[in-house]
Tab-separated table of C-alpha atoms and ligand atoms in Angstrom:
chain	number	residue	atom	x	y	z
B	1209	UNK	CA	104.081	69.983	127.800
B	1210	UNK	CA	105.863	73.294	127.256
B	1211	UNK	CA	104.718	76.389	129.117
B	1212	UNK	CA	101.813	78.159	127.516
B	1213	UNK	CA	102.085	81.886	126.858
B	1214	UNK	CA	98.735	83.674	126.920
B	1215	UNK	CA	98.565	87.175	125.484
B	1216	UNK	CA	95.643	89.602	125.395
B	1217	UNK	CA	96.077	91.955	122.414
B	1218	UNK	CA	94.286	95.247	121.703
B	1219	UNK	CA	94.025	97.221	118.449
B	1220	UNK	CA	92.396	100.647	118.054
B	1221	UNK	CA	94.528	102.511	115.499
B	1222	UNK	CA	91.716	103.565	113.180
B	1223	UNK	CA	88.028	102.638	113.153
B	1224	UNK	CA	87.948	99.089	114.555
B	1225	UNK	CA	88.068	98.379	118.289
B	1226	UNK	CA	89.528	94.897	118.547
B	1227	UNK	CA	90.781	92.451	121.164
B	1228	UNK	CA	92.088	88.908	120.862
B	1229	UNK	CA	93.649	86.203	122.979
B	1230	UNK	CA	96.593	84.279	121.513
B	1231	UNK	CA	98.071	81.199	123.171
B	1232	UNK	CA	101.508	79.952	122.172
B	1233	UNK	CA	103.254	76.839	123.439
B	1234	UNK	CA	106.416	76.795	121.348
B	1235	UNK	CA	104.883	74.408	118.793
B	1236	UNK	CA	101.807	76.274	117.748
B	1237	UNK	CA	100.075	79.567	118.172
B	1238	UNK	CA	96.367	79.208	118.860
B	1239	UNK	CA	93.889	81.990	118.266
B	1240	UNK	CA	91.514	81.655	121.198
B	1241	UNK	CA	89.363	84.688	120.478
B	1242	UNK	CA	88.991	87.437	117.919
B	1243	UNK	CA	86.533	90.232	118.725
B	1244	UNK	CA	86.075	93.255	116.478
B	1245	UNK	CA	83.663	96.124	116.974
B	1246	UNK	CA	83.584	97.887	113.623
B	1247	UNK	CA	82.639	101.544	113.172
B	1248	UNK	CA	82.473	101.306	109.381
B	1249	UNK	CA	78.701	101.846	109.169
B	1250	UNK	CA	78.973	105.069	111.213
B	1251	UNK	CA	81.864	106.542	109.225
B	1252	UNK	CA	80.276	105.525	105.906
B	1253	UNK	CA	77.669	108.272	106.497
B	1254	UNK	CA	80.490	110.851	106.412
B	1255	UNK	CA	82.408	109.278	103.498
B	1256	UNK	CA	85.488	108.570	105.632
B	1257	UNK	CA	86.767	108.158	109.191
B	1258	UNK	CA	85.954	111.124	111.477
B	1259	UNK	CA	88.689	110.984	114.170
B	1260	UNK	CA	86.609	112.562	116.950
B	1261	UNK	CA	83.731	110.140	116.366
B	1262	UNK	CA	86.138	107.197	116.113
B	1263	UNK	CA	87.758	108.043	119.460
B	1264	UNK	CA	84.423	108.305	121.248
B	1265	UNK	CA	83.283	104.991	119.845
B	1266	UNK	CA	86.560	103.323	120.918
B	1267	UNK	CA	86.018	104.607	124.460
B	1268	UNK	CA	82.555	103.070	124.557
B	1269	UNK	CA	83.502	99.707	123.114
B	1270	UNK	CA	86.998	98.983	124.365
B	1271	UNK	CA	86.115	97.353	127.696
B	1272	UNK	CA	83.172	95.316	126.367
B	1273	UNK	CA	85.455	94.103	123.539
B	1274	UNK	CA	88.233	93.141	125.987
B	1275	UNK	CA	85.760	91.341	128.257
B	1276	UNK	CA	84.218	89.497	125.309
B	1277	UNK	CA	87.613	88.349	124.066
B	1278	UNK	CA	88.593	86.960	127.500
B	1279	UNK	CA	85.199	85.282	127.853
B	1280	UNK	CA	85.369	83.696	124.390
B	1281	UNK	CA	88.888	82.428	125.088
B	1282	UNK	CA	87.809	81.239	128.570
B	1283	UNK	CA	90.902	82.929	129.975
B	1284	UNK	CA	90.922	84.780	133.300
B	1285	UNK	CA	93.045	87.957	133.671
B	1286	UNK	CA	95.279	86.239	136.236
B	1287	UNK	CA	96.136	83.529	133.684
B	1288	UNK	CA	97.523	86.051	131.183
B	1289	UNK	CA	101.269	86.383	130.602
B	1290	UNK	CA	101.171	89.782	128.884
B	1291	UNK	CA	98.973	92.547	127.477
B	1292	UNK	CA	99.842	93.789	123.978
B	1293	UNK	CA	98.631	96.866	122.120
B	1294	UNK	CA	99.107	98.740	118.868
B	1295	UNK	CA	101.343	101.739	119.625
B	1296	UNK	CA	101.154	103.294	116.121
B	1297	UNK	CA	101.029	104.275	113.349
B	1298	UNK	CA	97.431	105.452	113.128
B	1299	UNK	CA	95.088	108.192	114.314
B	1300	UNK	CA	96.480	109.456	117.592
B	1301	UNK	CA	93.053	109.967	119.178
B	1302	UNK	CA	92.122	106.374	118.307
B	1303	UNK	CA	95.477	104.888	119.357
B	1304	UNK	CA	95.244	106.615	122.748
B	1305	UNK	CA	92.200	104.597	123.790
B	1306	UNK	CA	93.821	101.216	123.153
B	1307	UNK	CA	97.144	102.288	124.644
B	1308	UNK	CA	95.701	103.813	127.830
B	1309	UNK	CA	93.416	100.800	128.309
B	1310	UNK	CA	96.321	98.375	127.850
B	1311	UNK	CA	98.471	100.382	130.280
B	1312	UNK	CA	95.675	100.339	132.878
B	1313	UNK	CA	95.090	96.598	132.498
B	1314	UNK	CA	98.831	95.881	132.620
B	1315	UNK	CA	99.097	97.908	135.840
B	1316	UNK	CA	95.965	96.501	137.475
B	1317	UNK	CA	96.757	92.878	136.599
B	1318	UNK	CA	100.513	93.216	137.046
B	1319	UNK	CA	101.312	91.844	133.580
B	1320	UNK	CA	104.094	92.976	131.256
B	1321	UNK	CA	103.095	95.304	128.446
B	1322	UNK	CA	104.118	94.786	124.807
B	1323	UNK	CA	103.842	97.525	122.198
B	1324	UNK	CA	103.378	96.429	118.607
B	1325	UNK	CA	103.724	98.419	115.400
B	1326	UNK	CA	100.499	98.192	113.381
B	1327	UNK	CA	102.397	97.428	110.165
B	1328	UNK	CA	104.298	94.638	111.881
B	1329	UNK	CA	100.929	93.273	112.936
B	1330	UNK	CA	99.714	93.248	109.321
B	1331	UNK	CA	102.862	91.349	108.290
B	1332	UNK	CA	102.233	88.679	110.943
B	1333	UNK	CA	98.556	88.299	109.937
B	1334	UNK	CA	99.594	85.862	107.199
B	1335	UNK	CA	101.137	83.524	109.791
B	1336	UNK	CA	97.939	82.881	111.764
B	1337	UNK	CA	97.450	79.143	112.315
B	1338	UNK	CA	100.859	78.237	110.880
B	1339	UNK	CA	102.712	75.624	112.997
B	1340	UNK	CA	105.817	77.062	114.655
B	1341	UNK	CA	107.966	74.580	112.743
B	1342	UNK	CA	106.826	76.275	109.511
B	1343	UNK	CA	107.127	79.791	110.964
B	1344	UNK	CA	110.777	79.052	111.699
B	1345	UNK	CA	111.331	78.245	108.007
B	1346	UNK	CA	109.988	81.464	106.467
B	1347	UNK	CA	113.154	83.581	106.762
B	1348	UNK	CA	114.567	85.394	104.915
B	1349	UNK	CA	111.182	86.747	103.876
B	1350	UNK	CA	109.827	89.580	101.757
B	1351	UNK	CA	106.973	91.411	103.478
B	1352	UNK	CA	104.527	93.111	101.117
B	1353	UNK	CA	102.423	95.634	103.035
B	1354	UNK	CA	99.365	97.012	101.248
B	1355	UNK	CA	97.081	99.044	103.490
B	1356	UNK	CA	95.155	102.301	103.593
B	1357	UNK	CA	98.217	104.215	104.781
B	1358	UNK	CA	101.187	102.112	103.645
B	1359	UNK	CA	102.549	100.336	100.568
B	1360	UNK	CA	105.961	98.916	101.350
B	1361	UNK	CA	108.371	96.134	100.544
B	1362	UNK	CA	110.449	95.020	103.538
B	1363	UNK	CA	113.104	92.361	103.843
B	1364	UNK	CA	112.875	90.315	107.019
B	1365	UNK	CA	115.944	88.417	108.138
B	1366	UNK	CA	114.239	87.216	111.273
B	1367	UNK	CA	111.491	88.175	113.714
B	1368	UNK	CA	111.674	91.912	114.321
B	1369	UNK	CA	114.473	92.489	111.774
B	1370	UNK	CA	113.236	94.681	108.953
B	1371	UNK	CA	114.949	96.436	106.078
B	1372	UNK	CA	112.954	98.821	103.902
B	1373	UNK	CA	113.697	98.143	100.236
B	1374	UNK	CA	110.912	100.013	98.453
B	1375	UNK	CA	107.474	101.480	98.567
B	1376	UNK	CA	105.139	104.142	97.289
B	1377	UNK	CA	106.484	107.638	96.751
B	1378	UNK	CA	102.985	109.144	96.978
B	1379	UNK	CA	99.589	107.599	97.817
B	1380	UNK	CA	99.213	104.212	99.483
B	1381	UNK	CA	97.407	101.674	97.310
B	1382	UNK	CA	94.389	101.498	99.667
B	1383	UNK	CA	94.145	105.280	99.697
B	1384	UNK	CA	94.058	105.264	95.879
B	1385	UNK	CA	91.258	102.649	95.934
B	1386	UNK	CA	89.327	104.852	98.394
B	1387	UNK	CA	89.791	108.005	96.302
B	1388	UNK	CA	88.767	106.292	93.064
B	1389	UNK	CA	85.642	104.989	94.822
B	1390	UNK	CA	84.838	108.552	95.894
B	1391	UNK	CA	85.250	109.850	92.319
B	1392	UNK	CA	82.829	107.219	91.118
B	1393	UNK	CA	80.371	107.779	94.007
B	1394	UNK	CA	80.798	104.255	95.308
B	1395	UNK	CA	80.955	105.213	98.990
B	1396	UNK	CA	83.263	104.238	101.843
B	1397	UNK	CA	85.288	102.058	102.326
B	1398	UNK	CA	86.321	102.267	98.714
B	1399	UNK	CA	88.463	99.164	98.223
B	1400	UNK	CA	85.704	96.567	98.639
B	1401	UNK	CA	83.296	98.762	96.592
B	1402	UNK	CA	85.727	99.106	93.674
B	1403	UNK	CA	86.508	95.390	93.619
B	1404	UNK	CA	82.793	94.526	93.790
B	1405	UNK	CA	82.099	96.649	90.690
B	1406	UNK	CA	85.191	95.253	88.947
B	1407	UNK	CA	83.966	91.701	89.541
B	1408	UNK	CA	80.960	92.366	87.274
B	1409	UNK	CA	83.236	92.847	84.253
B	1410	UNK	CA	83.951	90.198	81.653
B	1411	UNK	CA	87.483	91.077	80.461
B	1412	UNK	CA	86.771	89.379	77.129
B	1413	UNK	CA	83.810	91.611	76.476
B	1414	UNK	CA	84.825	95.199	77.212
B	1415	UNK	CA	82.746	98.054	75.884
B	1416	UNK	CA	85.026	100.995	76.707
B	1417	UNK	CA	88.547	99.543	76.397
B	1418	UNK	CA	89.928	101.883	79.095
B	1419	UNK	CA	93.685	102.029	79.579
B	1420	UNK	CA	95.350	103.510	82.666
B	1421	UNK	CA	99.107	103.954	83.204
B	1422	UNK	CA	101.281	101.529	85.205
B	1423	UNK	CA	103.836	104.029	86.541
B	1424	UNK	CA	107.527	103.292	87.018
B	1425	UNK	CA	107.513	99.764	85.627
B	1426	UNK	CA	110.388	100.470	83.277
B	1427	UNK	CA	112.854	100.962	86.124
B	1428	UNK	CA	114.674	98.416	88.252
B	1429	UNK	CA	114.114	100.345	91.445
B	1430	UNK	CA	111.439	99.348	93.933
B	1431	UNK	CA	109.611	102.657	94.057
B	1432	UNK	CA	105.899	102.635	93.341
B	1433	UNK	CA	103.388	105.340	92.525
B	1434	UNK	CA	99.603	105.276	92.695
B	1435	UNK	CA	98.660	108.931	92.524
B	1436	UNK	CA	99.292	109.061	88.759
B	1437	UNK	CA	96.851	106.187	88.183
B	1438	UNK	CA	94.287	107.919	90.404
B	1439	UNK	CA	94.677	111.256	88.572
B	1440	UNK	CA	94.377	109.492	85.266
B	1441	UNK	CA	91.052	108.006	86.473
B	1442	UNK	CA	89.898	111.538	87.368
B	1443	UNK	CA	90.738	113.028	83.940
B	1444	UNK	CA	89.341	110.075	82.019
B	1445	UNK	CA	86.096	110.189	84.028
B	1446	UNK	CA	85.758	113.970	83.566
B	1447	UNK	CA	86.238	113.574	79.823
B	1448	UNK	CA	83.611	110.847	79.693
B	1449	UNK	CA	81.183	112.995	81.723
B	1450	UNK	CA	81.366	115.608	78.977
B	1451	UNK	CA	79.989	112.941	76.624
B	1452	UNK	CA	77.589	111.070	78.913
B	1453	UNK	CA	76.670	113.746	81.486
B	1454	UNK	CA	77.254	113.605	85.279
B	1455	UNK	CA	75.669	110.186	85.772
B	1456	UNK	CA	77.852	107.678	84.057
B	1457	UNK	CA	76.631	104.432	82.594
B	1458	UNK	CA	76.989	101.534	85.127
B	1459	UNK	CA	79.020	99.601	82.613
B	1460	UNK	CA	81.523	102.481	82.355
B	1461	UNK	CA	81.892	102.584	86.154
B	1462	UNK	CA	82.389	98.818	86.330
B	1463	UNK	CA	85.003	98.852	83.555
B	1464	UNK	CA	86.830	101.811	85.144
B	1465	UNK	CA	86.950	99.945	88.473
B	1466	UNK	CA	88.252	96.871	86.673
B	1467	UNK	CA	91.004	98.759	84.857
B	1468	UNK	CA	92.008	100.700	87.986
B	1469	UNK	CA	92.226	97.469	89.996
B	1470	UNK	CA	94.298	95.889	87.221
B	1471	UNK	CA	96.687	98.852	87.024
B	1472	UNK	CA	97.197	99.202	90.796
B	1473	UNK	CA	97.698	95.483	91.390
B	1474	UNK	CA	100.010	95.202	88.349
B	1475	UNK	CA	102.312	97.764	89.989
B	1476	UNK	CA	102.520	95.815	93.271
B	1477	UNK	CA	102.964	92.462	91.507
B	1478	UNK	CA	105.657	93.801	89.168
B	1479	UNK	CA	107.648	95.471	91.957
B	1480	UNK	CA	107.349	92.325	94.093
B	1481	UNK	CA	108.809	90.324	91.204
B	1482	UNK	CA	111.643	92.857	90.844
B	1483	UNK	CA	112.322	92.631	94.605
B	1484	UNK	CA	112.494	88.836	94.362
B	1485	UNK	CA	114.995	89.047	91.494
B	1486	UNK	CA	117.216	91.338	93.574
B	1487	UNK	CA	116.904	89.541	96.915
B	1488	UNK	CA	117.038	85.869	97.751
B	1489	UNK	CA	114.129	85.013	100.024
B	1490	UNK	CA	112.196	81.890	100.951
B	1491	UNK	CA	108.789	83.454	101.310
B	1492	UNK	CA	106.478	86.396	100.720
B	1493	UNK	CA	104.249	87.611	103.566
B	1494	UNK	CA	101.302	89.688	102.342
B	1495	UNK	CA	99.499	91.961	104.803
B	1496	UNK	CA	97.204	95.004	105.032
B	1497	UNK	CA	93.606	95.763	104.105
B	1498	UNK	CA	94.241	95.511	100.338
B	1499	UNK	CA	95.415	91.909	100.892
B	1500	UNK	CA	91.677	91.130	100.733
B	1501	UNK	CA	91.768	91.930	97.004
B	1502	UNK	CA	91.428	88.713	95.015
B	1503	UNK	CA	93.197	90.074	91.933
B	1504	UNK	CA	96.224	91.066	93.975
B	1505	UNK	CA	96.263	87.680	95.708
B	1506	UNK	CA	96.121	85.839	92.354
B	1507	UNK	CA	98.842	87.991	90.774
B	1508	UNK	CA	101.169	87.532	93.746
B	1509	UNK	CA	100.568	83.779	93.604
B	1510	UNK	CA	101.782	83.797	89.977
B	1511	UNK	CA	104.832	85.861	90.962
B	1512	UNK	CA	105.595	83.494	93.856
B	1513	UNK	CA	105.226	80.385	91.678
B	1514	UNK	CA	107.433	81.889	88.985
B	1515	UNK	CA	110.086	82.766	91.578
B	1516	UNK	CA	109.689	79.459	93.451
B	1517	UNK	CA	109.009	81.066	96.810
B	1518	UNK	CA	106.211	80.329	99.237
B	1519	UNK	CA	103.419	82.926	99.439
B	1520	UNK	CA	101.652	83.410	102.771
B	1521	UNK	CA	98.308	85.180	102.470
B	1522	UNK	CA	96.227	86.315	105.440
B	1523	UNK	CA	92.823	84.709	105.808
B	1524	UNK	CA	90.197	87.235	104.731
B	1525	UNK	CA	89.112	87.808	108.342
B	1526	UNK	CA	92.666	88.834	109.266
B	1527	UNK	CA	93.396	91.099	106.271
B	1528	UNK	CA	91.632	94.174	107.687
B	1529	UNK	CA	92.449	95.648	111.079
B	1530	UNK	CA	92.173	93.120	113.923
B	1531	UNK	CA	93.878	92.287	117.216
B	1532	UNK	CA	94.874	88.722	116.285
B	1533	UNK	CA	97.705	90.076	114.148
B	1534	UNK	CA	98.861	92.265	117.059
B	1535	UNK	CA	98.861	89.221	119.345
B	1536	UNK	CA	100.828	87.134	116.827
B	1537	UNK	CA	103.541	89.787	116.491
B	1538	UNK	CA	103.500	90.312	120.277
B	1539	UNK	CA	104.206	86.618	120.886
B	1540	UNK	CA	107.646	86.975	119.277
B	1541	UNK	CA	108.342	90.136	121.283
B	1542	UNK	CA	107.369	88.137	124.384
B	1543	UNK	CA	109.887	85.414	123.553
B	1544	UNK	CA	112.576	88.129	123.334
B	1545	UNK	CA	111.332	89.686	126.594
B	1546	UNK	CA	110.806	92.878	124.638
B	1547	UNK	CA	108.505	94.614	127.124
B	1548	UNK	CA	107.542	98.246	127.322
B	1549	UNK	CA	107.516	100.223	130.592
B	1550	UNK	CA	104.102	101.752	131.331
B	1551	UNK	CA	105.641	105.057	132.274
B	1552	UNK	CA	106.277	107.377	129.320
B	1553	UNK	CA	104.600	105.000	126.834
B	1554	UNK	CA	102.586	107.166	124.486
B	1555	UNK	CA	101.164	106.222	121.110
B	1556	UNK	CA	103.174	107.401	118.115
B	1557	UNK	CA	100.875	108.200	115.164
B	1558	UNK	CA	103.865	108.215	112.781
B	1559	UNK	CA	105.804	105.251	114.158
B	1560	UNK	CA	107.906	103.852	111.314
B	1561	UNK	CA	108.735	100.161	111.524
B	1562	UNK	CA	112.170	100.891	109.996
S	1360	KG4	O1	94.854	97.697	106.805
S	1360	KG4	P1	93.604	98.460	106.726
S	1360	KG4	O2	92.349	97.815	107.226
S	1360	KG4	O3	93.782	99.820	107.468
S	1360	KG4	C1	95.006	100.475	107.472
S	1360	KG4	O4	95.899	100.052	108.253
S	1360	KG4	O5	95.157	101.391	106.639
S	1360	KG4	O6	93.428	98.869	105.210
S	1360	KG4	C2	92.312	99.571	104.777
S	1360	KG4	C3	92.397	99.746	103.272
S	1360	KG4	C4	91.353	100.710	102.768
S	1360	KG4	O7	91.982	101.642	101.910
S	1360	KG4	C5	90.406	99.804	102.006
S	1360	KG4	O8	89.737	100.451	100.951
S	1360	KG4	C6	91.348	98.728	101.498
S	1360	KG4	O9	92.199	98.495	102.602
S	1360	KG4	N1	90.656	97.482	101.094
S	1360	KG4	C7	90.672	96.983	99.841
S	1360	KG4	C8	89.861	95.824	99.850
S	1360	KG4	N2	89.383	95.655	101.121
S	1360	KG4	C9	89.892	96.685	101.872
S	1360	KG4	N3	91.284	97.434	98.716
S	1360	KG4	C10	91.111	96.714	97.602
S	1360	KG4	N4	90.344	95.605	97.511
S	1360	KG4	C11	89.709	95.122	98.609
S	1360	KG4	N5	88.958	94.028	98.519
S	1361	ZN	ZN1	95.690	98.392	109.121
């Protein structure tokens, strides 16, 4: 049997404190534990993530989360081959907790440290549970990143080799979902709330027949824009409020959510199709919180089928922030002996993958 590589991974870039143990043996990557302590309920009271509160909660939960992930995996610290952690991008006060904890554990246990870019983690989330034989066949790949802070198309020649080919010129798609939810008083986090309202709509029986723009679809470039769609929601809603009053009819809110979701996911699907026409790839890797959106998943499946490429979607439990994805990406850094010295390693809140 080939040597097993056991990695403890930590993630704390925003409002989830997460730890996971990943075991690779050259043939498969096994997810031995996946622990997430979510702060969503706390931040929901404020309508968004409060960095100071997030940092304090990370401090309280990071060690219990690490201990739980080792216990669930039945792995002792001395059996580990490396400790991995998200080094950015994200909220610096949140990142610091994961990074300083990982540095301390790496020092105390004398294990190499691996720093992983959060966006790279999201890209690898779609490869969880895929046999290594299949992983080796995915390249060249098109990574489609759709999160709260990023919307990007990246070409991947191989592990760790990224080329930026397009992305949003303004808001990230998840950010637009969150802002639309706020406008419609649907609370935080906005993405799941908007898609829940949209799911109540029968597209064959629309009362309001709302139409939002799909910006930049008439060009061959791979730039996207979501702020225009969001602003159009704002103006349309304000106009409707003049007719209906402040409290809009539920049906109007549901149909607005439906149309917004359609418009935003149309943009990503269309630009993915354009990217596939311009670049020969074998697969699409979808990652980021918005990868949980069923409409986006279905549209990208159509695009993939039409282009005859394989689409890899993250399981729902790995689409939001988690440490499994950090461990998966870290495994390939481990194979390349891409370790990070403890000294001078600081989180980078604006770390660009490319
Ligand atoms: O990747 P993620 O958990 O955090 C970042 O790295 O940004 O992404 C969070 C984003 C939020 O904007 C959230 O509203 C969005 O993902 N999201 C969704 C859905 N679930 C989460 N957006 C649309 N539909 C969903 N079902
Ligand atoms: Zn994320």
